[in-house]
Each structure stands twice: as C-alpha cells, then as structure tokens.
XYZ file of C-alpha atoms in Angstrom:
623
model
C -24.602 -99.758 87.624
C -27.469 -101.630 86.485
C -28.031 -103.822 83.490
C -30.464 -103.121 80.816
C -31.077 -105.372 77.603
C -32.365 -104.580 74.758
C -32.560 -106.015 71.266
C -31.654 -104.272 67.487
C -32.187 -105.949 64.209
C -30.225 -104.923 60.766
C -31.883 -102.342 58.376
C -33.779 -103.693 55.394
C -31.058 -103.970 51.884
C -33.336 -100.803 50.616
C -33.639 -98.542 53.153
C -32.912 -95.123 51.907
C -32.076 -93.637 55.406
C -28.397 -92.552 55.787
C -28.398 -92.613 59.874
C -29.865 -96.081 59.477
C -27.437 -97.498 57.629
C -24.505 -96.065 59.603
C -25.390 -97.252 62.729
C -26.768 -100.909 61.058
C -22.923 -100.665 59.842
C -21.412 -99.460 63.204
C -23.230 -102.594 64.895
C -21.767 -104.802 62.422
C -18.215 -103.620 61.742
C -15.984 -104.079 64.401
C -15.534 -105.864 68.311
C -14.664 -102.535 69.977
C -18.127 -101.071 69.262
C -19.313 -104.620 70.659
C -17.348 -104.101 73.713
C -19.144 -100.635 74.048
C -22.626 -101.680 73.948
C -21.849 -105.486 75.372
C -22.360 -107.862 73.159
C -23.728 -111.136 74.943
C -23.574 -114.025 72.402
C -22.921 -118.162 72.716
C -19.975 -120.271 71.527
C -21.998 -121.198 68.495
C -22.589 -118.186 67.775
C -19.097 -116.863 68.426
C -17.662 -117.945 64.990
C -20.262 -115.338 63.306
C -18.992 -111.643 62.776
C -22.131 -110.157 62.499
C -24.945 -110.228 64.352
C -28.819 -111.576 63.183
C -31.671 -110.512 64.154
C -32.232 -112.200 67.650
C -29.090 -111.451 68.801
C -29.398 -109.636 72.401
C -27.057 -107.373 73.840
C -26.288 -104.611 76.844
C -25.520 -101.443 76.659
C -23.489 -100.606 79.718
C -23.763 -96.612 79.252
C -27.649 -96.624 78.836
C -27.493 -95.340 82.756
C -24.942 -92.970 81.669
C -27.040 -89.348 82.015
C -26.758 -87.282 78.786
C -24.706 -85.081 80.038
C -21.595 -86.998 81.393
C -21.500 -88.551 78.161
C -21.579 -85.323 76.295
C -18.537 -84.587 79.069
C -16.441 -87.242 77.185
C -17.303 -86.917 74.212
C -15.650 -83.385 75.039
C -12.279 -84.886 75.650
C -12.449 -86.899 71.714
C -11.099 -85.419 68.504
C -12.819 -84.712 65.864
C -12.521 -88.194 63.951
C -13.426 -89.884 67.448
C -16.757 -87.955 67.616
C -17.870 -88.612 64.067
C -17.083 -92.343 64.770
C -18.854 -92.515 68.026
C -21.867 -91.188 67.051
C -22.364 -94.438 64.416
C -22.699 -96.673 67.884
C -26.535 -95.829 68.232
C -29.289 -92.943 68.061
C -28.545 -91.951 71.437
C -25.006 -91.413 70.908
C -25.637 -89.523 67.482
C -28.660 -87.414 69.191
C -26.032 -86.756 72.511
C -22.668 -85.997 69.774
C -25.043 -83.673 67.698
C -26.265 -81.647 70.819
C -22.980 -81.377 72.459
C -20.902 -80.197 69.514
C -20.381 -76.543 70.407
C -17.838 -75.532 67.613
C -18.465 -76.345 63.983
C -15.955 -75.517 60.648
C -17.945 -75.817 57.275
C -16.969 -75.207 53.242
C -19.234 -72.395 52.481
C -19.656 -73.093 49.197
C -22.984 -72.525 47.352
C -23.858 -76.512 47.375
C -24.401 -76.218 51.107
C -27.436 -74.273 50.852
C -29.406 -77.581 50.346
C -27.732 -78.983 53.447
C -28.364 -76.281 55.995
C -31.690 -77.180 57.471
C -30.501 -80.951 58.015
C -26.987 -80.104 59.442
C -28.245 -77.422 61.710
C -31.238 -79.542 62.633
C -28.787 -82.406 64.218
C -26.123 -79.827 65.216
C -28.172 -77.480 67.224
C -26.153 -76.054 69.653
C -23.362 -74.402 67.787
C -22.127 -71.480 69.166
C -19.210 -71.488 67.579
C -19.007 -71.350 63.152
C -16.721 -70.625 60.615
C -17.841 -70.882 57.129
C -15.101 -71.057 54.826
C -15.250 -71.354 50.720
C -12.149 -71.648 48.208
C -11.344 -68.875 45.845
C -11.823 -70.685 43.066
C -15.788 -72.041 44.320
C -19.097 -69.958 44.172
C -19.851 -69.301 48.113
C -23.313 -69.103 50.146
C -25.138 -65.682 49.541
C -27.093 -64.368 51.645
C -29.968 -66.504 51.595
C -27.993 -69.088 52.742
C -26.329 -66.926 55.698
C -29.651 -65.973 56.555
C -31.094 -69.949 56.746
C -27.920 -70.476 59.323
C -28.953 -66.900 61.628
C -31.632 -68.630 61.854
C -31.084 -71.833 62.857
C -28.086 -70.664 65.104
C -30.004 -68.107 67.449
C -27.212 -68.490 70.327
C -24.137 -68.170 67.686
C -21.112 -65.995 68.968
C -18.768 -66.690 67.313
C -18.430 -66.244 63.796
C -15.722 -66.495 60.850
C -16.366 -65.547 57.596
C -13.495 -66.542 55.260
C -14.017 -65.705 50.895
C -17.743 -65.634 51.429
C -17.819 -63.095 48.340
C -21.447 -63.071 47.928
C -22.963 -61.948 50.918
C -23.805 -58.615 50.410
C -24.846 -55.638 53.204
C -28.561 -57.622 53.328
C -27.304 -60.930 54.520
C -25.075 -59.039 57.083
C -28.221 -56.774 58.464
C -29.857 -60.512 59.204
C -27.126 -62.128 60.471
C -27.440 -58.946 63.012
C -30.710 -59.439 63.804
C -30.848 -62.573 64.194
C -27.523 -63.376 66.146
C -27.981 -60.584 68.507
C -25.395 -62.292 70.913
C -22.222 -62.266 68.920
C -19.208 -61.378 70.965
C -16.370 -62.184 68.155
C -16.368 -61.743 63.949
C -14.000 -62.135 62.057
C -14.064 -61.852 58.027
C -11.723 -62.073 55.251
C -12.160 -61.368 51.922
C -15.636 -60.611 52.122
C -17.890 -58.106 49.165
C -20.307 -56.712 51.795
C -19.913 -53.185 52.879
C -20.029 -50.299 55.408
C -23.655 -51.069 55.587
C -23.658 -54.684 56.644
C -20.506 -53.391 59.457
C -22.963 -50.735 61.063
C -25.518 -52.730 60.661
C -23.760 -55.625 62.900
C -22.309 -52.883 65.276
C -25.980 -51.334 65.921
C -27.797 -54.612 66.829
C -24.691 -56.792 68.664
C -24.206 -55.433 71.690
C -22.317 -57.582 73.211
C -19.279 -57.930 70.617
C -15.994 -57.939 72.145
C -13.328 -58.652 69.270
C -13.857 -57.339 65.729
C -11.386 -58.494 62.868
C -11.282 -57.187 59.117
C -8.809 -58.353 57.032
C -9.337 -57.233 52.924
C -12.998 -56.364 53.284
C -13.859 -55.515 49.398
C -16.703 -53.421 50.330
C -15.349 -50.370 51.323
C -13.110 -49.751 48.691
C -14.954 -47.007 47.074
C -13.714 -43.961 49.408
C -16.485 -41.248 47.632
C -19.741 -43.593 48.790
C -18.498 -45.623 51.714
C -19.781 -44.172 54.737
C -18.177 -44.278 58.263
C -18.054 -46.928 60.544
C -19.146 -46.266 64.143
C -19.079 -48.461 67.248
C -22.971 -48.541 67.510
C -24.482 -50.382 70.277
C -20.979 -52.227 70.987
C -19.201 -49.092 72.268
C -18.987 -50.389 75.614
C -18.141 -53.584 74.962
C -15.396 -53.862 72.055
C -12.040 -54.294 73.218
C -10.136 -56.012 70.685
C -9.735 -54.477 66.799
C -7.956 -55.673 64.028
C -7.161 -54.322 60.388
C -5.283 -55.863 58.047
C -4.716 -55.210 54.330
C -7.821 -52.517 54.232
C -7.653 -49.690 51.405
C -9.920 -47.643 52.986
C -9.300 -48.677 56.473
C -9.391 -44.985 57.990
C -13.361 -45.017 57.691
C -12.816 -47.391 61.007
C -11.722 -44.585 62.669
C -14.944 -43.280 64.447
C -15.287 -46.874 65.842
C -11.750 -46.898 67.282
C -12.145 -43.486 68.762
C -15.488 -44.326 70.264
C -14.642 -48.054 71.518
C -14.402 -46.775 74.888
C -13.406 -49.871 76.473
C -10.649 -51.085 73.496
C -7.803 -52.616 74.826
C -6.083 -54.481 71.302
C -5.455 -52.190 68.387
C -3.599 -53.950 65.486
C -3.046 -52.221 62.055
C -1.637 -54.491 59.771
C -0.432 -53.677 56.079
C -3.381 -51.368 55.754
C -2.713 -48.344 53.050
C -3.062 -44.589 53.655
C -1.705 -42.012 56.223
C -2.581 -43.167 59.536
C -0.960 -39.972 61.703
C -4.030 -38.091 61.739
C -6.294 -40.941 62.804
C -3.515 -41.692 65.797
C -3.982 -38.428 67.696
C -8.081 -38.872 67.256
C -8.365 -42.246 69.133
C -5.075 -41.600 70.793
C -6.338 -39.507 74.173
C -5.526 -39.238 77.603
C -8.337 -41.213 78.882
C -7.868 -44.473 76.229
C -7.623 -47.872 78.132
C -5.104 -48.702 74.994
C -2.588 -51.478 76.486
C -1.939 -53.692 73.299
C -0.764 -51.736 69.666
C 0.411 -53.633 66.711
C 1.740 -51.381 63.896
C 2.875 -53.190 60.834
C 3.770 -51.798 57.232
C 1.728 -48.391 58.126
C 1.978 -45.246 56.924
C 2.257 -43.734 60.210
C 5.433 -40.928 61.066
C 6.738 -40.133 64.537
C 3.451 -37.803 64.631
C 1.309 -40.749 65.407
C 3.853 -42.114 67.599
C 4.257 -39.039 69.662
C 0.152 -39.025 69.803
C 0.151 -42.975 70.908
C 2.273 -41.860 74.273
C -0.895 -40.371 75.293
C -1.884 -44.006 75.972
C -0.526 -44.128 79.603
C -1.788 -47.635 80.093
C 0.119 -49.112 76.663
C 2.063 -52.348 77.963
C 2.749 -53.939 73.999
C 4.010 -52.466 71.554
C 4.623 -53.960 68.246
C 6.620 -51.724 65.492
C 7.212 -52.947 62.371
C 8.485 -52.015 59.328
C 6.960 -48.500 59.650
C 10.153 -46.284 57.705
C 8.560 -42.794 58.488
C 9.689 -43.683 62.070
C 12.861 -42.808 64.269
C 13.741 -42.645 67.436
C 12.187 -39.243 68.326
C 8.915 -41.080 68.093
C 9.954 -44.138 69.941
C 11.587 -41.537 72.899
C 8.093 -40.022 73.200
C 6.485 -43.678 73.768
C 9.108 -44.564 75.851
C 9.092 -41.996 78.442
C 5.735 -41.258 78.676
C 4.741 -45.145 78.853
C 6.105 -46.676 81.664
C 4.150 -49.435 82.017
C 5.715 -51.250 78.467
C 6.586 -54.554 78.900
C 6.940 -55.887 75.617
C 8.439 -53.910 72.675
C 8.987 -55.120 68.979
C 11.003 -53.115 66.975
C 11.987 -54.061 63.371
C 13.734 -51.409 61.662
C 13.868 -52.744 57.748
C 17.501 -51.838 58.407
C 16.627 -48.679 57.607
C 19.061 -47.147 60.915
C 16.531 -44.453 61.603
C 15.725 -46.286 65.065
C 19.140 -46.940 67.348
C 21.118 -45.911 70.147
C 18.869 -42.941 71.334
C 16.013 -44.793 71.270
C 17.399 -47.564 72.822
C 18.981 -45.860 75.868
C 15.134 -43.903 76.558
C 13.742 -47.107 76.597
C 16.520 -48.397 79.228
C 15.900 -45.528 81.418
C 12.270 -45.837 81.765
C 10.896 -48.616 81.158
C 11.851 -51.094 84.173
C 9.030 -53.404 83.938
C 10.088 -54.740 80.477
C 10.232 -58.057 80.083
C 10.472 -58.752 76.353
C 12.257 -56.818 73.493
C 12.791 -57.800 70.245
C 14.613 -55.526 67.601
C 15.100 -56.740 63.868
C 17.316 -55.002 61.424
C 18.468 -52.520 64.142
C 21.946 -51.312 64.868
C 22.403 -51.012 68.388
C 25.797 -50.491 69.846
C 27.830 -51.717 73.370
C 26.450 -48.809 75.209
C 22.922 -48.819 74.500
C 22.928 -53.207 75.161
C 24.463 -52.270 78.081
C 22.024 -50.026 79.509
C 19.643 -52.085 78.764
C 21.291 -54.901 80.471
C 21.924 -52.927 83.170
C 18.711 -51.197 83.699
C 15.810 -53.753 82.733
C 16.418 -56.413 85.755
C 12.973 -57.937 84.827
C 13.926 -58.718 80.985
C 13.198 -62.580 80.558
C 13.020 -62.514 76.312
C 15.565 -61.112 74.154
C 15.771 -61.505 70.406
C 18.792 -59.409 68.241
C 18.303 -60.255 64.646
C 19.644 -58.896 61.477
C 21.834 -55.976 63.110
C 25.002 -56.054 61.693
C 26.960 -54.405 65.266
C 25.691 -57.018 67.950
C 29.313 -59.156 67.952
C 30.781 -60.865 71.003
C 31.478 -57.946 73.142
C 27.840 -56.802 73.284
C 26.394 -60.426 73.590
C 29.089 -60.863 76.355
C 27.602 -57.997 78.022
C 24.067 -59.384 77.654
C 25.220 -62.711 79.339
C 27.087 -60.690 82.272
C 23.933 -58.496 82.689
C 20.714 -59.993 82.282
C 20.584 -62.009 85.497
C 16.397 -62.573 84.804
C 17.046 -63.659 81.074
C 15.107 -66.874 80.156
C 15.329 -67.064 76.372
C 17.666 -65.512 73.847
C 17.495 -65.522 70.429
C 20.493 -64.136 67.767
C 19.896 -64.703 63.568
C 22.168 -62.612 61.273
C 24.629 -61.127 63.481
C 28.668 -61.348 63.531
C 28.531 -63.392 66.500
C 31.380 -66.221 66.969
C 31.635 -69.167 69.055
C 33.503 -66.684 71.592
C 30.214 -64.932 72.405
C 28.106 -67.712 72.925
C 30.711 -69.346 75.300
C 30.026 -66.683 77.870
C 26.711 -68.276 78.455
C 28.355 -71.011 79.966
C 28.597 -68.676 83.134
C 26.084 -65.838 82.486
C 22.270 -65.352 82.331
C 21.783 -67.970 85.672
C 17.883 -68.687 84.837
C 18.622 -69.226 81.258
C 16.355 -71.860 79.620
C 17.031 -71.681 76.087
C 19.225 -70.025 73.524
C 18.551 -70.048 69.758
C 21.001 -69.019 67.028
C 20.248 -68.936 63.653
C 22.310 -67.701 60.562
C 25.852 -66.792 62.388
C 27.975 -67.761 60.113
C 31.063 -67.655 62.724
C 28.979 -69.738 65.221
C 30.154 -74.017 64.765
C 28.196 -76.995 66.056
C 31.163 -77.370 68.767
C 29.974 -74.436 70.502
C 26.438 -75.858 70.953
C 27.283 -79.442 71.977
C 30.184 -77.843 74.959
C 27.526 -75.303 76.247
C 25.334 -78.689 76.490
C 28.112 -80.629 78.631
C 28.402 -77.202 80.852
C 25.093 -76.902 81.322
C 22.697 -79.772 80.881
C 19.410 -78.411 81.164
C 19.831 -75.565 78.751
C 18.280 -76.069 75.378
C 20.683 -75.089 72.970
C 19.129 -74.781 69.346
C 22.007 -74.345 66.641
C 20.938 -73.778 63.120
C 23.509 -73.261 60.982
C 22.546 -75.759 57.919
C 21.637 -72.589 55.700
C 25.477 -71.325 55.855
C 26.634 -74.519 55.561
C 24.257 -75.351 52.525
C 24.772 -71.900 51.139
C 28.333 -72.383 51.132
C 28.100 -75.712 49.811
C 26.507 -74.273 46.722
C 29.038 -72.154 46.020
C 31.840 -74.903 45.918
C 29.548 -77.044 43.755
C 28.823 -73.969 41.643
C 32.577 -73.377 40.511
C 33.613 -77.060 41.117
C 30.643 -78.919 38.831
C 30.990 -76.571 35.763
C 33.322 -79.358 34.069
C 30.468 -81.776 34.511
C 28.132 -79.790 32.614
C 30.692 -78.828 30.035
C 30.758 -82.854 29.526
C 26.818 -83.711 29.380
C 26.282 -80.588 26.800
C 28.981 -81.985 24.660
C 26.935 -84.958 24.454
C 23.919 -83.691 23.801
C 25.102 -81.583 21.104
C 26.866 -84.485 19.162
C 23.842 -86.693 18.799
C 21.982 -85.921 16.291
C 17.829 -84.417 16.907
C 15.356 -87.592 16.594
C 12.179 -87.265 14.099
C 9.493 -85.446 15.386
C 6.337 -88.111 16.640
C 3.470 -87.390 18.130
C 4.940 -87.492 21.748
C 7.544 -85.640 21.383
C 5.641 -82.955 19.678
C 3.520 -82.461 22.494
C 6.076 -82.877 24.447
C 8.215 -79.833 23.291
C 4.904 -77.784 23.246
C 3.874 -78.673 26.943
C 7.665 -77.816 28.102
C 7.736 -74.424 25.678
C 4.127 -73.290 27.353
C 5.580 -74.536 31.012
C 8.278 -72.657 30.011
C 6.699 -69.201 29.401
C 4.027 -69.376 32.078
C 7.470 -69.763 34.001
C 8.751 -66.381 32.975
C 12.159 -67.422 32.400
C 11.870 -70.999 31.092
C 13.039 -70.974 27.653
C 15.267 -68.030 28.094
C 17.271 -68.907 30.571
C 17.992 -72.436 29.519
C 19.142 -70.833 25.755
C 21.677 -68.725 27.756
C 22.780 -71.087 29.447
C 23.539 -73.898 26.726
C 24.886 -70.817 25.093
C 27.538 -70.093 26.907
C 28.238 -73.813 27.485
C 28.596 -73.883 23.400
C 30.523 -70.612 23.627
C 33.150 -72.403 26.277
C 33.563 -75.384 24.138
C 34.472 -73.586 21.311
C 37.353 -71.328 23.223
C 38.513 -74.177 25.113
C 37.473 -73.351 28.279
C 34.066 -72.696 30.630
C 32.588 -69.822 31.899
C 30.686 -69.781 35.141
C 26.943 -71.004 35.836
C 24.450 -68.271 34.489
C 22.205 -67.287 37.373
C 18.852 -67.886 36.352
C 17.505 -64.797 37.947
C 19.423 -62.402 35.592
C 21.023 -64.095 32.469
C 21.273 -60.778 30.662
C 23.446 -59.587 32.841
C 26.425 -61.878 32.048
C 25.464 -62.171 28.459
C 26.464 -58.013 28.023
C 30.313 -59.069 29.084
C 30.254 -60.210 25.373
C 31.315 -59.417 22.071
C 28.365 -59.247 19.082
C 30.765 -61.977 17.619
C 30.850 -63.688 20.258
C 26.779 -63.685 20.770
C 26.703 -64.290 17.020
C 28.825 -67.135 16.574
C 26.626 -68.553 19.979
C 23.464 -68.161 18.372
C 24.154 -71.251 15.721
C 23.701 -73.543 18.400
C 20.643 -72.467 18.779
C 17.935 -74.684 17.055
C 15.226 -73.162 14.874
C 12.442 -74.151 17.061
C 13.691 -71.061 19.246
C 14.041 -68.751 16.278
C 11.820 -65.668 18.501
C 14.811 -65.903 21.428
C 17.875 -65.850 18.737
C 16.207 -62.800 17.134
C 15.694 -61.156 20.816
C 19.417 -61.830 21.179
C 20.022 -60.569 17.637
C 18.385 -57.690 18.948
C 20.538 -56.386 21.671
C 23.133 -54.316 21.693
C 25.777 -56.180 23.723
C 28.670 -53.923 24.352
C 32.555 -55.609 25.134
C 34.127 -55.189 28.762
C 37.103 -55.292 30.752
C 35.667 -57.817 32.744
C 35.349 -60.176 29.862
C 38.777 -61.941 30.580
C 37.453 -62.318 34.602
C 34.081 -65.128 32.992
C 36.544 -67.111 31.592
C 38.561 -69.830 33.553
C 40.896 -72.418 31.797
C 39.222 -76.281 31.839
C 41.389 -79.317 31.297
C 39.098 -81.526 31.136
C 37.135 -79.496 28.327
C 39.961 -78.981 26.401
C 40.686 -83.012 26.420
C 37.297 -83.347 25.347
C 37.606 -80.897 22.467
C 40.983 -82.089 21.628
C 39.599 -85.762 21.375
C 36.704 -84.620 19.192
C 39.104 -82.850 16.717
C 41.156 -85.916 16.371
C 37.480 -88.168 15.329
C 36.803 -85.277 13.075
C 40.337 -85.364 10.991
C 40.366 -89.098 11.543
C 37.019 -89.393 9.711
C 38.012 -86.946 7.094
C 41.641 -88.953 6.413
C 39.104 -92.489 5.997
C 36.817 -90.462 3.347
C-alpha cells in the first residue's frame, strides 16, 4: 500500500466549530490514534505529547476506499464508532454515511437539532425516536423535518411521542413511502394517521400497536383497513388496545398475514375470530394473551389449516372443546403454549387430541395445567419429534409422570419443571432417559435437593443441569427467623420505650415530617409500624410475645383482640399519631377463640420484665 503524507495544524483557542475541536482533540489525546494515522516524529521531539504545527505524519488508511472502511466500522460498537469518527473528516464524513440504524430522545429540544443530525447522518434507514413520560415530545413539525430528511427510512419506532397528531402521521406517509416495519407505543394520533400510513406504504410488512390513545373514542373512530399494504403485511400485533376490534377489517383483508398476536387488548374478540379466521388464511403464527375470546373463536381459528404456533394464555372463557377443535383440524402445530391460570378448564381431553394429531410438535409448554399419567403419556408416546417441554405450576406432574417423560421422549432436548411435587426420585430417571438431552431446568420443587443436580452431573457430564431452589430455601428461612427473632424485637422495643423522647429541633422536626409523608405516600407506613409496636407493648405487658404482624394485613390480627386489650395498647401510642389511635378507637374489635393460639410464652421477655419491676420497686424503696 502506498504512502501518502500530509500535514494538520491545531485549531485556533477561539474557534467556535464543534467538529474542529474534536478532531484538533482526537489528534492530540492519545498514541493509539497516532498509531492509526502514523505519526512520524524525531527523538527530540519524542518527549512532546502533542503535536505543533509542523509536525508531519501518514495516514496508512488514506488508500483505504470508502467503502471497506465503512465495512469495519460495521463490525464496532456504538462507543467505538463515535470515537473513531474524532480521528479526521474523512473518518467522521465515512462513520456518518455508513450509520444505517439510529436511536434518538424525541423530546421537543431536538427539533433544533434535526437538520444538523440528519445532515451528517444521512443514510438512516433505520429510527426510533423515543421521549420519557415525564418530557414534552416532537410534534409533528418535527416528525415531518425527519420524513424529510430520511426519504429511504423503513424502519420506524415511535415510543411516547404524544404529540404527533393524524397530520404528522399523513406526512410521515408521504414522505417515507418505503416503510416496511412501524411500530408505536403510546402514541395520541388516530385512525386517521393509521389509514393514512396503510394507503400510501405499500410495501409494509410488520405493523405493531401497543396503547395507541387515538382510537379510544369507539362512536368517532373509524375503521382501519389494510389500504395499499394488503398484499404485503404479514406480521400484526395488538397489545393493550381499548378499541382494538376497529383493526379488524385490516386483519381480515391482510391477505398475505402470517403473525397475529393479541395481547391484553379489551373487548369480545369471538366475533372478529370467525371474520379473519377463513379457509383460505395463510395464518401460521397466533398469540392470544389475556383476551376475551371463548372456545367460539377457537373453534373459528381451526379454520387456519396452515397454523404451526399457537400461543394461549390466560384466556378463562377457554376449555378444551376449543383446544380439540384446533387440535384436530391443525395438523401442522408445532409449537403450543398453554397457560391455564389454574383455572382446570383445559386438561386431559385436550391433552390426549393434541397427542393424537399433532405429530410434528416439537415444543409444548403448559402453565397452571393439571395434566394426569395418561395424557403425559400419550404425549410421550405419540409426539416422537418433541425437543422442548416445560410443566409449570400443575399441581399432578410428580415422579411417576416425569418418569414417564424421561422413558418416552427419546427426541427431548430441553426440559423445564417450576412448581410441581417433583422429588429428587423423578429427576434421577434422567440419568438414563431422554438420550439427546441437553439441558434440564427446575425451579421451585420444593422436594428437589442440590444432591440431585450435582449426581446427574457426575452421570452425565455434558448435561446442563440448572437447580434453583434458593427461593424455598430462602422462603423457609424466613419462616424460622420469623418465629425464632421475635425475642430480639421484644428486647430492642423495650429499649426504645424506656428512654425517654428527646426535644424537638429543627432536624428532627423535619425529620418526623419527611418519614410521616414517606409514610403515607407508602400506604401502610405509619399504620403498620403502630400495630406492630403495639402488639410488641401489648406482649410486654402479659409477659409474653405474639407473632410478627404481616405488614400486608395488620387488621387482621389486631380483630383476635379484646377492646381492653386494644385500649390499654393504645397508651403507648404517642400523641403525634393521635388520627391512627382514634382509627383504632374506632373499630369494633370483637374477642376470639383463637386469641389464646397469638400468644406464645417468652423467657427471655419475662426476665426482662421481671428485671424492670425489680429497678422500679428498687427506686421506689430509695425515695
């Protein structure tokens, strides 16, 4: 490669021009970007750290073509680009015009910005323009400024950009006629600015909505129709819509969708199923999450021949007549998520369909679903293909049925059991069983020990074995502290009622007002810590302790009491809480049975309390 010299001086002390002084400072800062551009200097001048005026230098990529060097630049980070383009003007100019993909806080101070960040950066065909809730974002005079400037865009995010309205989404259409993927979230525009960017983008592929504010008024929003990209659209998603069914003429006339996903959207979704659900859909990917939609819409989904994923979650209106239909009239499935909410309307019928017909599966997951030995079994049995497997949250999958999974499922590659009654006897069979199994996860079992894990290891050494069981252990570790460190508290409150209250200052004003307003803002603050030193007060007094108040529901432990009881309690109490004791005064606690069941003997609070009477009558025998 040839050699070429050239020769750079530093930037006057007042320049005013921002590139300028970043790359006067990216010549001067460090001997890596000297190594870059080859730095050619004497022994006398070796002891200086920053070049002068004369000094000469070669730049070893200045034979590098544009584009090779855009190549690497390809291959940096983020941080790495911004830093390279400081070396010189070419590398800035090359860094600017190879920077495809660009993120930017969409708040209203951009606007001034725009023309000098798209001006350097103009070949981004890739945006997302993101503003905090709590900033003003770009309207849509700014939006319009980037259509502009961005004529190749497409792909585009819009995340809490509340004030664009349906006339910054019309020009965004116009002008960025080759969009193939939008996205928005928590957007204001409406049904108008949607048509609008269906009608003129043709080429749009993947459409997602998620809380679009727009089209929450049901009497004026209008429908939403597929428009010019009714060939083209294959992917939709809604989440967290009100009005969500007024997408329905675009999903019915998408004649080329492939993705559906509803996701937490409201309203009855049955009747929109059978529309867009037909005989000749190209549907092979359907996420249904936290929808109103009944075995009605599931029986009109088996229409889709072609479905191969099926995701159904937490949908209660459905049981396993609607999951039969799907399953025998879609044989092509190959991955199926079922979560059930433990709601057992989805089981063993459903389970054994899907084992008969669907052969090609190769992942199933069911959460919160009971399924017994027989239905695991034919599913074993049946599905010779199944490589993922995830049982979580069903309260009948024990050893017998995971033993038949490990006998069974000679194609299994990764299991996963959380919240079953599973011991270390069941996960020994996978010693032997499941032949091409790479890893097994188990999560929340409370029968299943670390031993387990680390002998499965030693049998078989390139399983990955993933054992967490720190949650039971930590749970139950709670517990024994709970009932164990009630003494200790007894103790501290003891202490903290003997000494007497300090004088109010300044600080400690504030103080008491910052932790009372902490306290309310945290809706159970003040309240639960006066129950609790409460019935501290109340244990000293009886010679003996009661166990920890939950903070969730103090109330609830506080009705196991006498109005004595509550009233001789409430003298502890100091004045500065004189609204709680008159709440307390206020209820109308009732005596139980299970008043005897709070209270558990203490010697160590009755020592205390017996060591305190004998100061007090020692004290009154000196006066």
């Amino acid at each position: 490669m040839g050699q070429s010299s050239s020769s750079h001086s530093l930037s006057p002390a007042g320049s005013t021009h921002n590139h300028q002084r970043s790359i006067t400072r990216s010549f001067t800062s460090s001997s890596a970007r000297s190594e870059i551009l080859g730095f050619r200097y004497s022994k006398e001048e070796a002891s200086f750290d920053f070049p002068d005026a004369t000094t000469s230098f070669i730049d070893y990529t200045s034979e590098i073509p544009d584009d090779c060097l855009a190549v690497v630049f390809k291959f940096l980070g983020a941080g790495d680009r911004k830093r390279c383009s400081l070396v010189s003007r070419r590398w800035l100019l090359v860094e600017g015009q190879s920077r495809n993909r660009l993120a930017i806080d969409a708040n209203s101070g951009l606007i001034p910005f725009i023309p000098s960040i798209f001006s350097r950066f103009d070949s981004v065909t890739k945006l997302s323009l993101r503003c905090d809730r709590r900033s003003v974002s770009i309207d849509d005079n700014g939006l319009i400024m980037i259509s502009l400037r961005c004529l190749n865009l497409t792909r585009l995010k819009l995340r809490g950009c509340r004030e664009i309205t349906d006339v910054g989404m019309a020009a965004l259409a116009e002008n960025c006629k080759g969009l193939k993927k939008f996205s928005c979230g928590s957007c204001m525009f409406g049904a108008k600015g949607m048509n609008a960017l269906l009608d003129k983008c043709s080429s749009l592929e993947e459409l997602s909505v998620k809380r679009l504010r727009g089209i929450n008024d049901g009497v004026t929003a209008e429908p939403i129709g597929p428009g010019a990209a009714a060939k083209s659209l294959k992917t939709v998603c809604l989440k967290e819509l009100y009005n969500g069914q007024f997408f329905g003429p675009l999903i019915s006339g998408a004649k080329n969708l492939k993705t559906l996903k509803l996701l937490r959207c409201l309203g009855d979704w049955d009747s929109l199923m059978e529309m867009i659900a037909v005989p000749e859909n190209s549907l092979v990917e359907v996420h249904l999450e936290r929808l109103q939609v009944s075995d009605i819409g599931l029986s009109a989904l088996s229409n889709c021949s072609k479905l191969e994923i099926l995701h159904i979650v937490k949908t209660p209106d459905c049981t396993n007549v609607g999951v039969i239909s799907i399953a025998s009239q879609c044989k092509y499935l190959r991955k199926l998520h079922i979560d059930g909410w433990k709601t057992n309307r989805i089981g063993n019928e459903a389970l054994i369909a899907i084992a008969k017909n669907s052969a090609n599966l190769q992942e199933l997951v069911l959460i919160g679903v009971n399924p017994s030995s027989i239905s695991l079994e034919a599913i074993a049995t049946n599905c010779q293909k199944l490589e993922r497997l995830a049982l979580c949250g069903s309260e009948t999958i024990a050893d017998t049925e995971i033993s038949c999974i490990a006998s069974k499922c000679v194609a299994l590659k990764k299991l996963c059991i959380k919240g079953c009654p599973v011991s270390d006897e069941g996960i020994e069979a996978f010693a032997w069983g499941c032949p091409n199994l790479v890893k097994i996860k188990v999560k929340k079992c409370r029968n299943v020990t670390y031993e387990v894990g680390d002998w499965l290891r030693a049998r078989r050494g390139s399983l990955v074995v993933n054992l967490d069981v720190c949650a039971v252990e930590a749970e139950a570790m709670d517990a024994s502290a709970s009932d164990n460190g009630v003494q200790e508290d007894m103790e501290i409150t003891h202490v903290a009622v003997a000494q007497p209250h300090p004088l109010a200052t300044s600080n400690s004003v504030r103080g008491s007002i910052f932790k009372t307003r902490f306290g309310l803002f945290g809706a159970r603050g003040i309240v639960t810590s006066t129950f609790r030193r409460i019935l501290q007060n109340i244990s000293s007094t009886r010679m003996c302790t009661i166990k920890p108040v939950p903070s969730r529901d103090p109330e609830k432990y506080l009705k196991h009491m006498t109005p004595n009881t509550v009233e001789k309690a409430l003298s502890f109490i100091p004045l500065s809480e004189a609204p709680t004791t008159n709440k307390l005064r206020s209820k109308a606690w009732t005596p139980t049975p299970s008043t005897s069941k709070l209270l558990l003997h203490s010697k160590e609070t009755t020592r205390t309390l017996k060591s305190s009477q004998m100061d007090t009558q020692a004290q009154g025998t000196r006066n």
